[in-house]
Short mmCIF file of C-alpha atoms in Angstrom, two decimals:
data_model
loop_
_atom_site.label_atom_id
_atom_site.label_comp_id
_atom_site.label_asym_id
_atom_site.label_seq_id
_atom_site.Cartn_x
_atom_site.Cartn_y
_atom_site.Cartn_z
CA MET A 1 101.60 263.31 94.93
CA TYR A 2 99.67 265.67 97.22
CA SER A 3 100.96 267.36 100.42
CA GLU A 4 99.72 266.17 103.81
CA LYS A 5 97.72 269.38 104.16
CA VAL A 6 95.94 268.77 100.83
CA MET A 7 95.12 265.21 101.86
CA ASP A 8 93.89 266.45 105.30
CA HIS A 9 91.49 268.96 103.61
CA PHE A 10 90.48 266.36 101.04
CA THR A 11 89.55 263.75 103.61
CA ASN A 12 88.10 266.19 106.13
CA PRO A 13 86.84 269.11 104.13
CA ARG A 14 85.75 272.12 106.15
CA ASN A 15 82.49 274.08 105.56
CA VAL A 16 80.91 271.76 103.02
CA GLY A 17 77.44 272.75 101.96
CA GLU A 18 75.27 275.59 100.74
CA ILE A 19 74.01 278.60 102.69
CA GLU A 20 70.30 279.06 102.19
CA GLU A 21 69.43 282.68 101.29
CA ALA A 22 73.08 283.48 100.81
CA ASP A 23 74.25 287.12 100.52
CA GLY A 24 76.60 286.22 97.81
CA THR A 25 77.11 283.19 95.52
CA GLY A 26 80.07 282.47 93.24
CA THR A 27 80.20 279.59 90.76
CA VAL A 28 83.35 278.99 88.65
CA GLY A 29 84.45 276.29 86.29
CA ASN A 30 82.29 274.03 84.10
CA PRO A 31 81.73 270.26 83.87
CA GLU A 32 83.76 269.87 80.72
CA CYS A 33 86.97 270.94 82.48
CA GLY A 34 86.18 268.57 85.36
CA ASP A 35 86.18 271.26 88.07
CA ILE A 36 83.27 273.28 89.36
CA MET A 37 83.11 275.27 92.64
CA LYS A 38 80.14 276.90 94.19
CA LEU A 39 80.79 279.14 97.11
CA THR A 40 78.14 280.81 99.25
CA LEU A 41 78.60 283.67 101.75
CA LYS A 42 76.71 285.14 104.67
CA VAL A 43 77.91 288.73 105.21
CA GLU A 44 77.11 291.14 108.06
CA ASN A 45 78.56 294.62 108.23
CA ASP A 46 81.15 293.65 105.70
CA VAL A 47 82.27 290.71 107.75
CA ILE A 48 82.05 287.08 106.48
CA LYS A 49 79.81 285.47 109.08
CA ASP A 50 79.57 282.15 107.28
CA VAL A 51 80.95 280.53 104.14
CA LYS A 52 80.27 277.16 102.55
CA PHE A 53 81.30 275.32 99.41
CA LYS A 54 80.29 272.58 97.12
CA THR A 55 82.85 271.19 94.65
CA PHE A 56 82.88 268.81 91.81
CA GLY A 57 86.57 268.01 91.09
CA CYS A 58 89.69 266.21 91.96
CA GLY A 59 91.51 266.07 95.28
CA ALA A 60 93.19 269.44 94.67
CA ALA A 61 89.85 271.12 93.80
CA ILE A 62 88.26 269.88 96.99
CA ALA A 63 91.21 270.75 99.18
CA THR A 64 91.57 274.33 97.75
CA SER A 65 87.85 274.96 98.24
CA SER A 66 87.99 273.77 101.85
CA MET A 67 91.10 275.89 102.49
CA VAL A 68 89.71 279.12 101.13
CA THR A 69 86.66 278.84 103.35
CA GLU A 70 88.95 278.36 106.37
CA LEU A 71 91.05 281.41 105.32
CA VAL A 72 88.16 283.78 105.08
CA GLN A 73 85.76 282.69 107.81
CA GLY A 74 85.05 285.67 110.12
CA LYS A 75 87.25 288.05 108.10
CA ASN A 76 86.38 291.55 106.96
CA LEU A 77 85.85 291.81 103.20
CA ASN A 78 88.85 294.26 103.03
CA GLU A 79 91.08 291.66 104.55
CA VAL A 80 90.32 288.92 101.96
CA GLU A 81 90.70 291.12 98.88
CA GLY A 82 94.28 290.07 98.34
CA ILE A 83 93.58 286.31 98.58
CA SER A 84 94.60 284.73 95.23
CA ASN A 85 94.62 281.19 93.94
CA ASN A 86 98.36 281.15 94.77
CA THR A 87 97.65 282.20 98.38
CA VAL A 88 95.42 279.17 98.73
CA ALA A 89 97.88 276.82 97.14
CA GLU A 90 100.66 278.06 99.45
CA ALA A 91 98.43 277.65 102.48
CA LEU A 92 98.14 273.97 101.44
CA ASP A 93 101.98 273.69 101.28
CA GLY A 94 101.75 273.78 97.46
CA LEU A 95 99.99 271.75 94.75
CA PRO A 96 101.43 269.50 92.01
CA PRO A 97 102.43 271.80 89.08
CA VAL A 98 99.87 270.21 86.78
CA LYS A 99 97.06 271.17 89.24
CA MET A 100 98.09 274.70 89.78
CA HIS A 101 95.70 276.09 87.19
CA CYS A 102 92.85 273.74 86.39
CA SER A 103 92.00 272.77 89.97
CA ASN A 104 92.89 275.95 91.74
CA LEU A 105 89.85 278.06 91.31
CA ALA A 106 88.77 278.51 94.89
CA ALA A 107 89.85 282.18 95.24
CA ASP A 108 88.09 282.89 91.96
CA ALA A 109 84.93 281.42 93.49
CA LEU A 110 85.42 283.59 96.60
CA HIS A 111 85.78 286.83 94.62
CA ALA A 112 82.85 285.96 92.35
CA ALA A 113 80.74 285.48 95.53
CA ILE A 114 81.96 288.82 96.97
CA ASP A 115 81.18 290.53 93.67
CA ASP A 116 77.81 289.07 93.79
CA TYR A 117 77.25 290.22 97.36
CA LYS A 118 78.38 293.77 96.49
CA LYS A 119 76.07 293.82 93.49
CA ASN A 120 73.11 292.66 95.59
CA HIS A 121 74.04 295.02 98.42
CA SER A 122 74.31 298.16 96.29
CA LYS A 123 70.73 297.60 95.03
CA GLU A 124 69.29 297.95 98.58
CA MET B 1 96.82 248.05 105.10
CA LYS B 2 95.03 245.88 102.60
CA GLN B 3 96.51 245.91 99.07
CA ILE B 4 93.95 245.26 96.41
CA TYR B 5 95.09 245.55 92.80
CA PHE B 6 92.36 246.14 90.28
CA ASP B 7 94.54 247.78 87.64
CA HIS B 8 95.78 244.76 85.58
CA ASN B 9 95.32 246.66 82.31
CA ALA B 10 98.00 249.15 83.40
CA THR B 11 100.39 246.35 84.21
CA THR B 12 100.61 242.96 85.89
CA PRO B 13 102.92 241.46 88.46
CA VAL B 14 105.68 239.24 87.06
CA ALA B 15 104.66 235.68 87.59
CA PRO B 16 107.06 233.73 89.85
CA GLU B 17 107.72 231.22 87.01
CA VAL B 18 108.60 234.08 84.69
CA PHE B 19 110.98 235.50 87.20
CA GLU B 20 112.65 232.13 87.73
CA ALA B 21 112.94 231.59 83.94
CA MET B 22 114.61 234.94 83.47
CA LEU B 23 117.24 234.76 86.26
CA PRO B 24 119.88 232.63 84.47
CA TYR B 25 120.00 235.16 81.59
CA LEU B 26 120.56 238.06 83.96
CA LYS B 27 123.24 236.15 85.89
CA ASP B 28 125.30 233.36 84.36
CA GLU B 29 124.26 233.38 80.73
CA TRP B 30 125.09 237.00 79.98
CA GLY B 31 126.52 236.35 76.54
CA ASN B 32 125.47 238.13 73.36
CA PRO B 33 123.21 235.80 71.34
CA SER B 34 124.87 237.08 68.12
CA SER B 35 128.30 235.78 69.25
CA ILE B 36 129.47 232.59 67.64
CA HIS B 37 131.61 231.59 70.64
CA TRP B 38 130.72 229.75 73.78
CA ALA B 39 129.27 232.74 75.61
CA GLY B 40 126.62 233.36 72.96
CA ARG B 41 125.43 229.81 72.54
CA ALA B 42 123.12 229.37 75.57
CA PRO B 43 121.48 232.84 75.16
CA LYS B 44 120.94 232.20 71.41
CA LYS B 45 119.36 228.80 72.09
CA ALA B 46 117.13 230.32 74.82
CA MET B 47 115.96 233.00 72.45
CA GLU B 48 115.15 230.57 69.73
CA GLU B 49 113.11 228.47 72.09
CA ALA B 50 111.42 231.58 73.34
CA ARG B 51 110.53 232.63 69.87
CA ASP B 52 109.04 229.22 69.22
CA MET B 53 106.91 229.44 72.34
CA ILE B 54 105.56 232.88 71.41
CA CYS B 55 104.89 231.62 67.87
CA GLU B 56 102.86 228.84 69.44
CA PHE B 57 100.98 231.41 71.48
CA LEU B 58 100.14 233.33 68.19
CA ASN B 59 100.02 230.31 65.88
CA CYS B 60 102.63 231.72 63.53
CA SER B 61 106.06 230.97 62.11
CA PRO B 62 109.30 232.16 63.75
CA VAL B 63 110.16 234.33 60.69
CA GLU B 64 106.95 236.24 61.28
CA LEU B 65 107.87 237.56 64.75
CA ILE B 66 109.93 240.68 65.55
CA PHE B 67 110.83 241.31 69.15
CA THR B 68 110.58 244.93 70.24
CA GLY B 69 111.15 247.00 73.32
CA ASN B 70 107.46 247.40 74.27
CA GLY B 71 103.98 247.55 72.88
CA THR B 72 104.36 251.27 71.85
CA GLU B 73 107.35 250.34 69.72
CA SER B 74 105.36 247.48 68.10
CA ASP B 75 102.62 249.94 67.15
CA ASN B 76 105.07 252.46 65.83
CA LEU B 77 106.87 249.88 63.77
CA ALA B 78 103.67 248.53 62.37
CA ILE B 79 102.23 251.90 61.44
CA LYS B 80 105.27 253.92 60.45
CA GLY B 81 106.91 250.87 58.93
CA THR B 82 103.94 250.13 56.69
CA ALA B 83 103.42 253.81 55.82
CA LEU B 84 107.06 254.06 54.64
CA SER B 85 107.06 250.80 52.75
CA LYS B 86 103.79 251.59 50.87
CA LYS B 87 104.11 255.43 50.44
CA LYS B 88 104.41 254.97 46.69
CA LYS B 89 101.04 253.20 46.59
CA GLY B 90 99.09 255.70 48.65
CA ASN B 91 99.04 257.95 51.63
CA HIS B 92 95.69 257.13 53.32
CA ILE B 93 95.42 255.42 56.70
CA ILE B 94 92.24 254.43 58.45
CA THR B 95 92.04 254.05 62.27
CA THR B 96 89.56 254.82 65.05
CA ARG B 97 89.06 257.56 67.58
CA VAL B 98 89.41 255.08 70.47
CA GLU B 99 92.86 253.74 69.87
CA HIS B 100 95.65 253.74 72.48
CA PRO B 101 97.81 256.93 72.25
CA ALA B 102 100.65 254.73 70.83
CA VAL B 103 98.54 254.39 67.69
CA LEU B 104 96.74 257.73 67.73
CA ASN B 105 99.86 259.87 68.17
CA THR B 106 101.75 257.77 65.58
CA CYS B 107 98.94 258.52 63.08
CA LYS B 108 98.96 262.15 64.06
CA TYR B 109 102.67 262.31 63.42
CA LEU B 110 102.24 260.78 60.00
CA GLU B 111 99.61 263.41 59.18
CA LYS B 112 102.30 266.03 59.65
CA GLU B 113 104.45 264.06 57.26
CA GLY B 114 101.80 264.24 54.51
CA PHE B 115 99.73 261.14 55.17
CA GLU B 116 96.01 261.41 55.42
CA VAL B 117 94.20 259.66 58.32
CA THR B 118 90.54 258.82 58.77
CA TYR B 119 89.56 258.45 62.45
CA LEU B 120 86.40 256.32 62.57
CA GLY B 121 83.89 256.97 65.32
CA VAL B 122 82.29 254.36 67.56
CA ASP B 123 78.71 253.71 68.74
CA LYS B 124 77.67 254.18 72.35
CA GLU B 125 78.97 250.61 73.14
CA GLY B 126 82.34 251.49 71.78
CA ILE B 127 82.31 249.54 68.49
CA ILE B 128 82.97 250.82 64.96
CA ASP B 129 80.51 250.57 62.16
CA ILE B 130 81.86 248.22 59.44
CA GLU B 131 79.88 250.05 56.70
CA GLU B 132 81.54 253.26 57.71
CA LEU B 133 84.92 251.59 57.45
CA LYS B 134 84.10 250.29 53.96
CA ALA B 135 83.00 253.77 52.89
CA ALA B 136 86.19 255.28 54.15
CA ILE B 137 88.40 253.12 51.93
CA THR B 138 89.86 254.91 48.92
CA ASP B 139 92.32 253.76 46.25
CA LYS B 140 94.99 255.58 48.25
CA THR B 141 94.33 253.51 51.47
CA ILE B 142 97.47 251.64 52.42
CA LEU B 143 96.81 250.72 56.06
CA ILE B 144 93.97 250.02 58.39
CA THR B 145 94.82 249.94 62.10
CA VAL B 146 92.12 249.01 64.63
CA MET B 147 92.69 247.79 68.10
CA TYR B 148 91.48 244.39 69.20
CA ALA B 149 90.45 245.00 72.82
CA ASN B 150 90.08 248.58 74.13
CA ASN B 151 92.32 249.30 77.07
CA GLU B 152 89.72 251.48 78.87
CA THR B 153 86.51 249.56 78.37
CA GLY B 154 87.78 246.07 77.26
CA VAL B 155 85.40 246.23 74.27
CA LEU B 156 86.35 244.05 71.30
CA MET B 157 86.39 245.35 67.72
CA PRO B 158 85.26 243.15 64.88
CA ILE B 159 88.77 242.26 63.86
CA LYS B 160 87.99 239.21 61.67
CA GLU B 161 85.53 241.20 59.55
CA ILE B 162 87.91 244.11 59.17
CA GLY B 163 90.57 241.68 58.15
CA GLU B 164 88.44 240.16 55.44
CA ILE B 165 87.69 243.58 53.97
CA ALA B 166 91.31 244.61 54.13
CA LYS B 167 92.50 241.32 52.44
CA GLU B 168 89.92 241.80 49.61
CA LYS B 169 91.13 245.31 49.02
CA ARG B 170 94.82 244.38 49.49
CA ILE B 171 95.17 246.88 52.28
CA THR B 172 97.63 246.10 55.16
CA PHE B 173 95.69 245.53 58.37
CA HIS B 174 97.31 246.02 61.76
CA THR B 175 95.71 245.37 65.12
CA ASP B 176 96.95 246.57 68.48
CA ALA B 177 96.20 243.41 70.48
CA ILE B 178 98.15 244.48 73.59
CA GLN B 179 95.08 244.31 75.93
CA ALA B 180 93.80 241.16 74.26
CA ALA B 181 96.98 239.09 74.49
CA GLY B 182 96.89 236.60 77.28
CA LYS B 183 93.19 237.26 78.02
CA ILE B 184 91.60 235.75 74.90
CA PRO B 185 93.15 233.46 72.20
CA LEU B 186 95.14 235.15 69.46
CA ASP B 187 95.34 232.91 66.44
CA THR B 188 96.97 234.61 63.42
CA LYS B 189 95.41 232.04 61.17
CA GLU B 190 91.97 233.12 62.15
CA LEU B 191 92.33 236.81 62.69
CA ASN B 192 93.09 237.91 59.10
CA CYS B 193 95.70 240.43 60.38
CA ASP B 194 98.92 241.30 58.66
CA LEU B 195 100.44 242.89 61.73
CA ILE B 196 99.72 242.30 65.47
CA SER B 197 101.24 244.11 68.38
CA ILE B 198 101.57 242.42 71.81
CA SER B 199 103.40 243.27 74.99
CA ALA B 200 104.69 240.98 77.69
CA HIS B 201 103.96 242.99 80.85
CA LYS B 202 100.25 242.98 80.29
CA PHE B 203 100.10 239.28 80.97
CA TYR B 204 102.53 238.57 83.81
CA GLY B 205 105.73 238.97 81.77
CA PRO B 206 108.44 241.56 82.31
CA LYS B 207 108.37 245.22 81.23
CA GLY B 208 110.63 246.25 78.36
CA VAL B 209 109.70 243.59 75.83
CA GLY B 210 107.01 243.33 73.15
CA ALA B 211 106.57 241.80 69.79
CA LEU B 212 105.14 242.52 66.34
CA TYR B 213 103.73 239.73 64.30
CA VAL B 214 104.44 240.46 60.63
CA LYS B 215 102.66 238.10 58.27
CA ARG B 216 104.79 236.59 55.55
CA GLY B 217 104.73 238.96 52.61
CA ALA B 218 103.95 242.11 54.67
CA ARG B 219 106.82 244.53 54.73
CA VAL B 220 107.66 247.05 57.43
CA VAL B 221 110.55 249.51 57.10
CA PRO B 222 112.61 249.34 60.35
CA LEU B 223 112.50 252.07 62.87
CA LEU B 224 115.87 251.00 64.38
CA HIS B 225 118.50 250.57 61.74
CA GLY B 226 121.52 248.64 62.97
CA GLY B 227 122.77 245.05 62.94
CA HIS B 228 121.25 241.99 61.43
CA HIS B 229 119.03 241.33 64.47
CA GLU B 230 115.47 240.21 63.89
CA ARG B 231 116.19 239.64 60.20
CA ASN B 232 117.39 243.21 59.76
CA ARG B 233 114.04 244.51 60.86
CA ARG B 234 114.99 245.69 64.40
CA GLY B 235 118.61 246.48 65.16
CA GLY B 236 119.90 246.21 68.68
CA THR B 237 121.24 243.46 70.94
CA GLU B 238 118.27 241.48 72.11
CA ASN B 239 116.83 241.72 75.62
CA VAL B 240 117.46 237.99 76.17
CA ALA B 241 116.15 237.76 79.75
CA GLY B 242 113.08 239.76 78.84
CA ILE B 243 112.37 237.57 75.77
CA VAL B 244 112.72 234.41 77.86
CA GLY B 245 110.34 235.89 80.47
CA PHE B 246 107.96 236.86 77.67
CA ALA B 247 107.95 233.24 76.41
CA LYS B 248 107.27 231.89 79.86
CA ALA B 249 104.35 234.31 80.28
CA ALA B 250 103.01 233.06 76.90
CA GLU B 251 103.35 229.50 78.05
CA LEU B 252 101.46 230.28 81.24
CA ALA B 253 98.83 232.08 79.24
CA ILE B 254 98.25 229.11 77.00
CA ARG B 255 97.82 226.91 80.00
CA ASP B 256 95.66 229.17 82.18
CA MET B 257 93.76 231.53 79.77
CA GLU B 258 90.54 229.67 79.45
CA ALA B 259 89.98 228.83 83.15
CA GLU B 260 91.25 232.20 84.34
CA GLY B 261 89.01 233.98 81.81
CA LYS B 262 85.95 232.26 83.19
CA ARG B 263 86.96 233.01 86.76
CA LEU B 264 87.48 236.70 86.03
CA ALA B 265 84.23 237.05 84.07
CA LEU B 266 82.37 235.73 87.09
CA LEU B 267 84.21 238.06 89.47
CA ARG B 268 83.56 240.99 87.14
CA SER B 269 79.86 240.26 87.03
CA ARG B 270 79.79 240.14 90.76
CA LEU B 271 81.60 243.47 90.96
CA GLU B 272 79.39 245.22 88.32
CA GLU B 273 76.13 243.92 89.75
CA GLY B 274 77.19 244.84 93.28
CA LEU B 275 78.22 248.38 92.43
CA LEU B 276 75.32 249.07 90.04
CA GLU B 277 72.68 247.75 92.41
CA ARG B 278 73.99 249.72 95.36
CA THR B 279 74.55 253.07 93.62
CA PRO B 280 72.01 255.08 91.71
CA HIS B 281 73.04 257.14 88.63
CA THR B 282 75.71 254.67 87.72
CA LEU B 283 76.50 253.61 84.18
CA LEU B 284 78.29 250.64 82.69
CA ASN B 285 80.47 251.86 79.80
CA GLY B 286 80.96 249.64 76.75
CA HIS B 287 79.38 246.59 75.21
CA LYS B 288 78.12 244.28 77.98
CA THR B 289 79.22 240.93 76.39
CA ASN B 290 81.59 241.71 73.48
CA ARG B 291 84.63 242.46 75.61
CA ILE B 292 87.58 240.83 77.32
CA PRO B 293 86.63 239.10 80.61
CA ASN B 294 88.74 241.15 83.04
CA THR B 295 87.75 244.81 82.39
CA THR B 296 84.90 246.92 83.62
CA ASN B 297 84.38 250.64 83.19
CA ILE B 298 81.82 252.33 85.33
CA SER B 299 80.75 256.00 85.48
CA PHE B 300 79.57 257.36 88.78
CA GLU B 301 77.74 260.42 87.60
CA PHE B 302 78.10 263.88 89.11
CA ILE B 303 81.44 263.20 90.75
CA GLU B 304 85.02 263.36 89.56
CA GLY B 305 87.09 260.16 89.16
CA GLU B 306 90.27 261.32 90.91
CA SER B 307 88.39 261.95 94.13
CA LEU B 308 87.14 258.34 94.02
CA LEU B 309 90.61 256.93 93.19
CA LEU B 310 92.14 258.86 96.06
CA ASN B 311 89.50 257.51 98.46
CA LEU B 312 89.98 254.00 97.12
CA ASP B 313 93.71 254.29 97.36
CA MET B 314 93.41 255.28 101.03
CA LEU B 315 91.63 251.89 101.46
CA GLY B 316 94.35 250.05 99.58
CA VAL B 317 92.49 249.73 96.34
CA ALA B 318 94.30 250.40 93.07
CA ALA B 319 92.07 251.35 90.06
CA SER B 320 92.16 253.95 87.33
CA SER B 321 89.94 256.60 85.81
CA GLY B 322 89.19 258.34 82.56
CA SER B 323 88.84 261.68 84.28
CA ALA B 324 90.89 264.63 83.02
CA CYS B 325 92.44 265.11 86.42
CA THR B 326 94.17 261.69 86.41
CA SER B 327 95.42 261.71 82.84
CA GLY B 328 98.61 263.79 83.30
CA SER B 329 97.65 265.56 80.11
CA LEU B 330 94.50 266.95 81.73
CA GLU B 331 92.45 265.56 78.85
CA ALA B 332 89.47 263.43 79.67
CA SER B 333 89.09 259.98 78.21
CA HIS B 334 88.97 260.22 74.43
CA VAL B 335 87.38 256.78 74.42
CA LEU B 336 84.45 257.72 76.60
CA ILE B 337 84.03 261.03 74.74
CA ALA B 338 83.95 259.12 71.39
CA MET B 339 81.23 256.81 72.89
CA GLY B 340 79.05 259.95 73.42
CA LEU B 341 79.30 260.27 77.22
CA VAL B 342 78.69 263.76 78.62
CA PRO B 343 81.15 265.46 81.05
CA GLU B 344 79.23 264.51 84.21
CA GLN B 345 79.67 260.90 83.12
CA TYR B 346 83.14 260.63 81.68
CA HIS B 347 84.83 262.57 84.48
CA GLY B 348 83.33 260.14 86.98
CA SER B 349 84.53 256.99 85.25
CA VAL B 350 86.47 254.29 87.08
CA ARG B 351 88.17 251.31 85.39
CA PHE B 352 88.60 248.16 87.31
CA SER B 353 90.75 245.59 85.52
CA LEU B 354 90.92 242.25 87.23
CA GLY B 355 93.57 239.58 87.03
CA LYS B 356 95.44 236.86 88.81
CA LEU B 357 95.62 238.96 92.02
CA SER B 358 91.85 239.46 92.20
CA THR B 359 89.71 237.44 94.61
CA GLU B 360 86.05 237.30 95.51
CA GLU B 361 86.99 238.79 98.91
CA ASP B 362 88.49 241.81 97.09
CA VAL B 363 85.42 242.28 95.01
CA ASP B 364 83.17 242.16 97.99
CA TYR B 365 85.43 244.70 99.82
CA ILE B 366 85.00 247.18 96.96
CA ILE B 367 81.25 246.60 96.80
CA GLU B 368 81.09 247.38 100.48
CA LYS B 369 83.41 250.37 100.58
CA LEU B 370 82.78 252.22 97.39
CA PRO B 371 79.07 253.10 97.50
CA PRO B 372 79.39 255.24 100.73
CA ILE B 373 82.40 257.04 99.18
CA VAL B 374 80.31 257.87 96.06
CA GLU B 375 77.46 259.05 98.34
CA ARG B 376 79.80 261.25 100.39
CA THR B 377 81.51 262.72 97.32
CA ARG B 378 78.17 263.42 95.66
CA SER B 379 77.00 265.22 98.78
CA MET B 380 79.89 267.67 98.15
CA SER B 381 79.14 268.11 94.45
CA PRO B 382 77.29 271.17 93.22
CA LEU B 383 76.01 268.97 90.28
CA TRP B 384 74.16 266.73 92.70
CA ASP B 385 70.86 267.41 94.37
CA ALA B 386 70.91 265.23 97.49
CA GLU B 387 67.28 265.94 98.40
CA LYS B 388 65.98 264.90 95.07
CA GLY B 389 68.63 262.25 94.48
CA THR B 390 69.21 263.60 90.96
CA GLY B 391 71.38 266.00 88.99
CA ALA B 392 71.19 269.66 90.24
CA GLU B 393 70.48 272.67 88.09
CA ILE B 394 73.41 274.96 88.01
CA GLU B 395 74.64 277.80 85.80
CA PHE B 396 78.26 277.88 84.69
CA SER B 397 80.61 280.65 83.73
CA ALA B 398 81.54 280.38 80.05
CA LYS B 399 85.20 280.48 80.89
CA SER B 400 87.15 277.77 78.93
CA CYS B 401 89.19 275.16 80.74
CA LEU B 402 92.45 276.26 82.23
CA LYS B 403 95.38 273.93 81.47
#
């Protein structure tokens, strides 16, 4: 059902965890839907120095979370602006159609974390 | 890789004896049982003998049995067939919120056609309240349909009691006994049912054949109009090989049911105790004793069932889950929701259904392998606080579920 890449990220997820005193945090989804992602960022001079995730969800949810962290690690915030849920799915060689929406929230979590960072940053 | 099959409620392997019994009717005896000539004689005889065997299995008479294409068809025939035959008497049907989709969606269809349906709730152990059922009956009630054993939890409904009430009120009573058949005795003389659905592939028979018991005097309007087959109640040339296999499966069930039930109940206890002892925040879903002996439904809180199933599958273990992600429809288990479970619980449910293929070695393998998977999956979950070993506090966006 899942591509090899999805299974790879599912079995060996990258960047699992939570950054303490994160510069930005994004949480999307809710338990009723069966998918929740929490993504935390460390940002220095607009560059993503570290990124970690925690996900409650199916194989696709875990794999997309892992993939998005890999896509943005070390990148400038400008570079990751265009990353969408589709970008993440494509990087995983696709997801089963039924999973394209419900379990493909990783980019949403990323942008929520960046928004949070910008909000915190502008206060300083 | 190991292959461990703990999904016998989904389907079962065809028993070797069943396969052997079917072969002649797929090969040499291919005639149409309705034919009067030589080619039809052997298939006709085989079908009559098969019908007698299934009647022995159900303790009923041959005129009370209709062969169908599967359990879903049996449920449809029972419910739509009764609704149509009694629509002049009333338009009210009573069922429960935990039925199989074959019953629930048939009832929903009838609602669109002008029937009224009451969906009874269940308590936290998965059982309906008889008083609530009594209170739901009106003078328009024509049919009560309540499953015998629940497919997700194995929990048994109080069928005899419901049957007595239905009899007294002259309401037709149907039970979907598809998960009970072959696992516990089904005696039509004791169960007080007018209609009973069963399916062969749930107890080591072939797929593509089911039956509906229709008590003498109960009338169902056919779904399939056609020839004179099944006493004009189900048109279509009979699936002779399937029916013969069905009968052999019934014969084996009569022989093995009691001993196998005891064996499976012991294995299930071993599995439940093993998993619950080794894993905190784990919940047994459904009544502990009032259930068929092969099924257990366990929630591993704060994680999602599909992740567990994928991990188990990689170890060769086949099981199923009530999580939304595994349903195909992206709806979480309506059964566990009706029982009052919260999302962190129902999404993390796993059903293990044991059967002839299950051994003590298999059970011990799962007890050894699953707890570390649960721990690892929890360590990735934002709902789990690993330091405290309890649920984490987290705020959610209000966004509704995307489907």
